[in-house]
XYZ file of C-alpha atoms in Angstrom:
400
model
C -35.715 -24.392 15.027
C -33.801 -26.564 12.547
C -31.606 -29.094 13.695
C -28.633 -27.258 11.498
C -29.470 -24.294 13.820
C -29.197 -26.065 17.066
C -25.941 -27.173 16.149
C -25.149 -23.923 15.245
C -26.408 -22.537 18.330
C -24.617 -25.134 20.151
C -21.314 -24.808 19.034
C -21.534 -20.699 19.280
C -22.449 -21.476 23.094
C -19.572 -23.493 24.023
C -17.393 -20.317 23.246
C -17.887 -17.634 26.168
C -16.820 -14.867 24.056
C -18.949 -16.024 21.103
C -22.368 -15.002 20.871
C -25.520 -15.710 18.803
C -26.619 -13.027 16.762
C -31.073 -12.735 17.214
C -30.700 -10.080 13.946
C -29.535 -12.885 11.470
C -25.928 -10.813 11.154
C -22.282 -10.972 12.494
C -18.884 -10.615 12.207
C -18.118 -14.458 11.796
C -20.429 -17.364 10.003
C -20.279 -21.003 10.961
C -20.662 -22.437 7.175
C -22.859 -25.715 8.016
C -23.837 -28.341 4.816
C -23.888 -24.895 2.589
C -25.989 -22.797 5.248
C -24.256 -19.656 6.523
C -24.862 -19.134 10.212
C -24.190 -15.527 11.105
C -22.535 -15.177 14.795
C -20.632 -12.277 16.696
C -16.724 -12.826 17.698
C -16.465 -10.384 20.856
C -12.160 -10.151 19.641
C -10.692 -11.420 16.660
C -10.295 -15.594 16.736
C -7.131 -16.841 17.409
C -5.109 -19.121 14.645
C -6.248 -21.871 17.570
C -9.719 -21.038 17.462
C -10.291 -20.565 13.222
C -8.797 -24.350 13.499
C -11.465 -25.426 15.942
C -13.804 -23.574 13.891
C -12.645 -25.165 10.223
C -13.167 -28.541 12.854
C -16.479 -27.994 13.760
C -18.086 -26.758 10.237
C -16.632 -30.452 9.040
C -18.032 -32.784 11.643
C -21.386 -30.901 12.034
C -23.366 -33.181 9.136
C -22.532 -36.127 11.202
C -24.121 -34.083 14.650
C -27.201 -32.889 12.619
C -27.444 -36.499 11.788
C -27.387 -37.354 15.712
C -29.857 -35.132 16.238
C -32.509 -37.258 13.706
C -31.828 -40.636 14.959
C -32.051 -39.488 18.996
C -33.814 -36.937 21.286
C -32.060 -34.127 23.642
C -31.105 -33.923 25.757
C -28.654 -36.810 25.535
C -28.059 -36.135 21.776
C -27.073 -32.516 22.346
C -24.706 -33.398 25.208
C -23.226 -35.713 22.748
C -22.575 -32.597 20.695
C -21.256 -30.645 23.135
C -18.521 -33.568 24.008
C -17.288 -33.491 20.557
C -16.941 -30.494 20.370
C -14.768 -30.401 23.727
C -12.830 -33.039 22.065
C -12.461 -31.065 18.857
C -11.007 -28.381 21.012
C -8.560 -30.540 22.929
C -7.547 -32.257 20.016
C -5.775 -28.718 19.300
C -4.961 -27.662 22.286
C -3.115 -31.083 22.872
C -2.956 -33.375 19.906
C -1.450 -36.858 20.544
C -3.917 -37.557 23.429
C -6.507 -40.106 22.843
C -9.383 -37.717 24.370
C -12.356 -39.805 23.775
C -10.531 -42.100 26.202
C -9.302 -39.413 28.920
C -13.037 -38.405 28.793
C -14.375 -41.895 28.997
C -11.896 -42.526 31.683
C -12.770 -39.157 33.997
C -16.477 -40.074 33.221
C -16.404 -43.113 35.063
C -14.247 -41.616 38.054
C -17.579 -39.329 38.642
C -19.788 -42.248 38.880
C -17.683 -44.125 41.529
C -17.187 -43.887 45.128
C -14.084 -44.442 48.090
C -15.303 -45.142 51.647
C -18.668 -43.224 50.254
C -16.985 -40.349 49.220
C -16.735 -39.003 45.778
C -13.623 -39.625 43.854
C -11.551 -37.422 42.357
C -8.609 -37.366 40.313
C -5.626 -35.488 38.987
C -4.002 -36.554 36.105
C -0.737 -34.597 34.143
C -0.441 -35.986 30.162
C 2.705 -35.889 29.592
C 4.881 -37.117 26.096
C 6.276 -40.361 26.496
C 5.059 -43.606 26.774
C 4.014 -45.676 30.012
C 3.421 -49.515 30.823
C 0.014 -49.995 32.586
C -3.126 -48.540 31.720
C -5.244 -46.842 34.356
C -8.515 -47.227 32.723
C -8.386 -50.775 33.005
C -11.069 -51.887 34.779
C -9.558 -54.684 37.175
C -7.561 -51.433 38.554
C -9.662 -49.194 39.347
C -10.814 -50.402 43.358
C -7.243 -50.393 43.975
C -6.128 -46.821 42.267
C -9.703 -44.649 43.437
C -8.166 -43.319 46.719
C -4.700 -42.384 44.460
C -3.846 -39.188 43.145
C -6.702 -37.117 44.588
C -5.250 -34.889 46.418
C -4.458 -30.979 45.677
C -0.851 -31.771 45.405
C -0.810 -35.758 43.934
C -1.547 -37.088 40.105
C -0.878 -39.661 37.911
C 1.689 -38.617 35.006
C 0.474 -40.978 31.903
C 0.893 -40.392 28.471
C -1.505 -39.593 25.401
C -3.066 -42.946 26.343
C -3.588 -43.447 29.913
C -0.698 -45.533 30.564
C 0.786 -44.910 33.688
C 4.245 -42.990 33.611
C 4.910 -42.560 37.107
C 2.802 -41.385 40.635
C 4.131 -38.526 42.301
C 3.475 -35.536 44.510
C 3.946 -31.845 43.859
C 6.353 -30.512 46.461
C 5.837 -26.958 48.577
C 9.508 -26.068 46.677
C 8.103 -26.254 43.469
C 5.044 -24.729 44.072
C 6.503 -20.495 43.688
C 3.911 -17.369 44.173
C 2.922 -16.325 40.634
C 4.752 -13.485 39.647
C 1.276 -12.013 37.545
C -2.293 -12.435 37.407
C -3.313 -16.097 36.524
C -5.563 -17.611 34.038
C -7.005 -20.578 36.608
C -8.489 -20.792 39.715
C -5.721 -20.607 42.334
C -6.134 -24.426 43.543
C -4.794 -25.345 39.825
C -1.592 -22.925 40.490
C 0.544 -26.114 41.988
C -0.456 -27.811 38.882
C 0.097 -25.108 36.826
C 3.777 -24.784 38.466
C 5.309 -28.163 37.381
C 3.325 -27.896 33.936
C 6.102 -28.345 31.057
C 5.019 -26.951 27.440
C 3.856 -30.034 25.900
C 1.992 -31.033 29.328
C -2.153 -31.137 29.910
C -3.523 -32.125 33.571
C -6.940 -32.836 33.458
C -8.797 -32.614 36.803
C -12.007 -34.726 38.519
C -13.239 -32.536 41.186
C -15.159 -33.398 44.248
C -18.442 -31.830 42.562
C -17.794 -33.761 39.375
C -16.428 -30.695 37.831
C -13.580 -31.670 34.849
C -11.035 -29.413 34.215
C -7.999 -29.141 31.772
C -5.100 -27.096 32.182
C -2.046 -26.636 29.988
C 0.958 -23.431 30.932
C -1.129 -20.134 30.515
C -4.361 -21.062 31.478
C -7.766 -23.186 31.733
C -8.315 -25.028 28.455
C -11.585 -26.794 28.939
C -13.987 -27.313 31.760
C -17.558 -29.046 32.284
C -19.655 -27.959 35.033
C -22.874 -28.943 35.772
C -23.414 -31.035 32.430
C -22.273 -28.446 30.323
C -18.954 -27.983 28.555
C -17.315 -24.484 28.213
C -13.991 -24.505 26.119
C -11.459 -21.382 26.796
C -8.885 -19.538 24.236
C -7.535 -17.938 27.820
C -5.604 -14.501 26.075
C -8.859 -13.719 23.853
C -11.201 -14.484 26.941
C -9.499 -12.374 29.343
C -8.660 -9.933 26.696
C -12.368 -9.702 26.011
C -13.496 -8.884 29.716
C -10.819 -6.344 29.574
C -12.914 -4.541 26.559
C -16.274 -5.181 28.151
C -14.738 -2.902 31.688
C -13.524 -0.807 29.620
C -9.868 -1.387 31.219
C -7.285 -3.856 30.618
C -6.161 -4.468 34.162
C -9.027 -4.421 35.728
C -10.204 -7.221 33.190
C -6.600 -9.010 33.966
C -7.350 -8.894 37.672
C -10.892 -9.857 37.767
C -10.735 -13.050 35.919
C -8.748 -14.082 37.976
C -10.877 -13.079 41.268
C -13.928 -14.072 39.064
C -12.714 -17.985 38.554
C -11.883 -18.420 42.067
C -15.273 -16.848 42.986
C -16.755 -19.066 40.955
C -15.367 -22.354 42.257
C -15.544 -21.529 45.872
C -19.406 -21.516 44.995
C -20.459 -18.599 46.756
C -22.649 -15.856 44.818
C -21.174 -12.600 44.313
C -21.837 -9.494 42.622
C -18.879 -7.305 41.891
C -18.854 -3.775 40.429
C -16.278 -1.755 38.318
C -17.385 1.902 38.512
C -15.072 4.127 37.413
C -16.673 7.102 37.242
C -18.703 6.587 40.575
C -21.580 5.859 39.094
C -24.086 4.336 41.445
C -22.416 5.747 44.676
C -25.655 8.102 44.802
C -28.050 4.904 44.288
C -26.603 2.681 46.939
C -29.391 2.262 49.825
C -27.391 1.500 52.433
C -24.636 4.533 52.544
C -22.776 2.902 55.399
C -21.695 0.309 52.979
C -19.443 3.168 51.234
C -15.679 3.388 51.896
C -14.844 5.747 49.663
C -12.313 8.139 50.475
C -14.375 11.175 49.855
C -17.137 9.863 51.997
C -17.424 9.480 55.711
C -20.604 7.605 56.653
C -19.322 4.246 56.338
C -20.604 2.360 59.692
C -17.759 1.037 61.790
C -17.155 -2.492 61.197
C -16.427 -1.423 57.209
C -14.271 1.000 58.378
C -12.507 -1.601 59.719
C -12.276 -3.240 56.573
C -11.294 -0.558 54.878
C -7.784 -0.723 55.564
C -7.224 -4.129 55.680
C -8.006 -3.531 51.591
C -6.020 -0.467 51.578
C -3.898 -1.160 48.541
C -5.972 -3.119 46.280
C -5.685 -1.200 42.680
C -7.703 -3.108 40.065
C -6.360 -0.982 37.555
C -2.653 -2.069 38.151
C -0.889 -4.801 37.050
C -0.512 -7.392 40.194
C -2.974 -4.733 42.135
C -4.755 -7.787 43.659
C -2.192 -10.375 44.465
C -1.801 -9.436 47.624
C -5.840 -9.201 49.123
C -7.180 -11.019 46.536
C -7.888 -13.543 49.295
C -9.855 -10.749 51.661
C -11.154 -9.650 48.544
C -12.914 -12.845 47.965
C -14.290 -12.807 51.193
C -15.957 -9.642 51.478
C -17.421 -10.315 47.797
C -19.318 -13.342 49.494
C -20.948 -10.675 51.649
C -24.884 -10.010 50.815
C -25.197 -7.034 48.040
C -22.256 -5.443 45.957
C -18.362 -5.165 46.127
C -17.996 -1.945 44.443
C -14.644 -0.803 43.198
C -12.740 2.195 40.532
C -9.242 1.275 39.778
C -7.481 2.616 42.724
C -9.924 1.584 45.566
C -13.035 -0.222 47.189
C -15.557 1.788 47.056
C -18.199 0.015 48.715
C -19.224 -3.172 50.351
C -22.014 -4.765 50.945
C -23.927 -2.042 48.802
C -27.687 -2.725 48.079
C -28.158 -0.800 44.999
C -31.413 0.895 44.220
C -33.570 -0.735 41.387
C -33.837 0.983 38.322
C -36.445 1.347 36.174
C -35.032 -0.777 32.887
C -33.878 -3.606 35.300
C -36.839 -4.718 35.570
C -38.471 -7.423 38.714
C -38.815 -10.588 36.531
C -34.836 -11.881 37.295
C -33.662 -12.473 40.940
C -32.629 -10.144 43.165
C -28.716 -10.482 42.214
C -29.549 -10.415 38.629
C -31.823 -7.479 38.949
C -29.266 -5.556 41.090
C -26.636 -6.098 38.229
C -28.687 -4.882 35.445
C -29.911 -2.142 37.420
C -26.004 -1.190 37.941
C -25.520 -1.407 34.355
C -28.372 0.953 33.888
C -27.211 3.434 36.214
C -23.580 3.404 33.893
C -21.466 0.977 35.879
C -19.708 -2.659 34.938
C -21.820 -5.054 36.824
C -20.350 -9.328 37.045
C -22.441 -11.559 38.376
C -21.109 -14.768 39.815
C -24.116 -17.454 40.813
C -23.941 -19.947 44.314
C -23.905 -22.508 40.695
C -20.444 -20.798 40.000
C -21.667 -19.452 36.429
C -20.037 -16.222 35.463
C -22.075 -13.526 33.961
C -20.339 -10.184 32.967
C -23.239 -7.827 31.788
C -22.478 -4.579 29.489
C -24.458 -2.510 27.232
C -24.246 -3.415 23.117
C -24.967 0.418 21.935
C -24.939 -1.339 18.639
C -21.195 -2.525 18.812
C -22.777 -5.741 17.824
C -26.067 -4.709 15.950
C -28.081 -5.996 19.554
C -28.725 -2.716 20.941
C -29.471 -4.170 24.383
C -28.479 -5.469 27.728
C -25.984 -8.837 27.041
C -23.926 -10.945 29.283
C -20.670 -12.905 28.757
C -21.155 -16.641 30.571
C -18.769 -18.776 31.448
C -18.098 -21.202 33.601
């Protein structure tokens, strides 16, 4: 592979709802020293997105150039920072990113009292006095602003505008589905419009937030950037429902950080009910054989409609619970239909992937919407090209 394809490659990867195209065709091309480098948009870009895109066709030379003089993976990871910082640089221009970064990079390599650091700071316009990156601060600021509910407000340059706390009153229940894990909502409740917070977790995740949703994140080494009404958008065309899509990225982010695997189903039409191997795992209304302690369950989740706008806001909480059992949450748009289900393998699933993995493709093969969530917290939402996208075959949507 060329080293102006693994920049292409790279910079297709960084955008979950932007795939690489194995048949040398798309609906977009990244336009790299003169090369054309076919890739498939899953939704139309966003004016934010054909900026980062114009961005990223600019400073690839000077990647491709990286990529000569040094060796992945460090040279690639490189990459994938810029392009983060390419991103942000949009999302919130003004901030001096290279130095946030720097700044939350060094957070992750120090201790308190032997326990990881983390951080929460809100950018904010404005200008402050003292700089927090300084490095004759830092043993006295590393047990500040770590909390769930304190930060550090600083402006575009890390100068400190004030420490604060985010109080219960101004912390309100959201009044529709959200586009961030729920332990961002108190951040995402004092947010103003011109306001990032950017987030050091106690697994050394970073996260960015700005009002409507999760702008940036890097998990396990690798950095995901997130156009939050086109990605949520785009799970609503791959279910094949726009409020079930709504709903479940929601559920599927806070899944994903509580670090529990999970496989959830949307079957609409019922699907798999007649392939699940353990029938006393089905709730269904039409059925009766579920075993006792799930008919228990079954009306504490009375209620929950997918398919309805705010039809998890109220369980999403048991929801998440029950999706941590072993096998499948299964679920149409009005109801659960089963949990706990052990669905039955199917022949063009295939016994080379793990047994979560091979129970969501098999699920997909029997005509339901399998998502996969991994104990890593990646995100896979698996659906059937049928040529949409000139594949014709099983793909997944990652994030996270």
């Amino acid at each position: 592979m060329t080293a102006h394809q693994v920049v292409a490659n790279l910079i297709v990867d960084i955008v979950p709802q932007w795939l690489t195209s194995p048949k040398g065709d798309g609906n977009q091309d990244l336009l790299i020293d003169g090369q054309s480098f076919p890739f498939w948009s899953l939704r139309e870009p966003t004016n934010e997105l054909r900026e980062f895109k114009r961005s990223v066709e600019a400073l690839a030379p000077t990647w491709i150039s990286w990529l000569a003089q040094g060796q992945p993976p460090s040279a690639t990871n490189l990459l994938q920072e810029s392009c983060a910082i390419a991103w942000l640089r949009i999302v919130a221009p003004g901030v001096q990113w290279e130095k946030v970064l720097s700044y939350l990079m060094s957070v992750s390599q120090r201790t308190f009292e032997n326990a990881a650091i983390t951080s929460n700071l809100v950018i904010s316009p404005g200008e402050g006095r003292v700089d927090i990156s300084d490095v004759a601060l830092q043993k006295l600021i590393a047990p500040l602003a770590g909390s769930m509910q304190s930060f550090f407000r600083v402006d575009g340059d890390l100068r400190l505008q004030q420490y604060d706390a985010i109080h219960w009153n101004d912390v309100h229940d959201a009044e529709d589905y959200k586009l961030y894990p729920e332990f961002l909502h108190p951040f995402s409740s004092i947010l103003q419009n011109d306001d990032i917070s950017a987030h050091h977790t106690s697994r050394g995740d970073l996260l960015f937030l700005k009002r409507g949703g999760l702008r940036a994140a890097r998990r396990k080494g690798q950095w995901r950037i997130y156009d939050p009404p086109t990605l949520k958008g785009v799970v609503g065309d791959l279910l094949g429902n726009y409020w079930v899509g709504a709903n479940a990225f929601e559920f599927l982010l806070d899944l994903s950080f509580k670090r529990h695997g999970a496989l959830i189903v949307y079957d609409p039409q019922h699907a798999i009910i007649e392939h699940v191997r353990n029938p006393g795992s089905i709730i269904a209304s039409e059925t009766d054989g579920a075993d006792h302690l799930r008919k228990s369950l079954k009306a504490a989740l009375a209620g929950v409609q997918m398919g309805e706008r705010n039809g998890l806001t109220k369980k999403k909480r048991l929801m998440m619970e029950v999706a941590s059992l072993d096998g499948a949450l299964v679920f149409d748009k009005t109801q659960i239909l089963a949990i706990g289900a052990m669905i039955a393998l199917h022949p063009q699933a295939g016994d080379q992937h793990g047994a979560r993995t091979t129970a969501a493709l098999s699920a997909l093969a029997f005509g339901a919407h399998p998502i996969k969530v991994s104990a890593d917290g990646d995100i896979d939402v698996y659906f059937r090209d049928d040529d949409r996208f000139g594949m014709n075959r099983h793909m997944a949507l990652s994030f996270l």
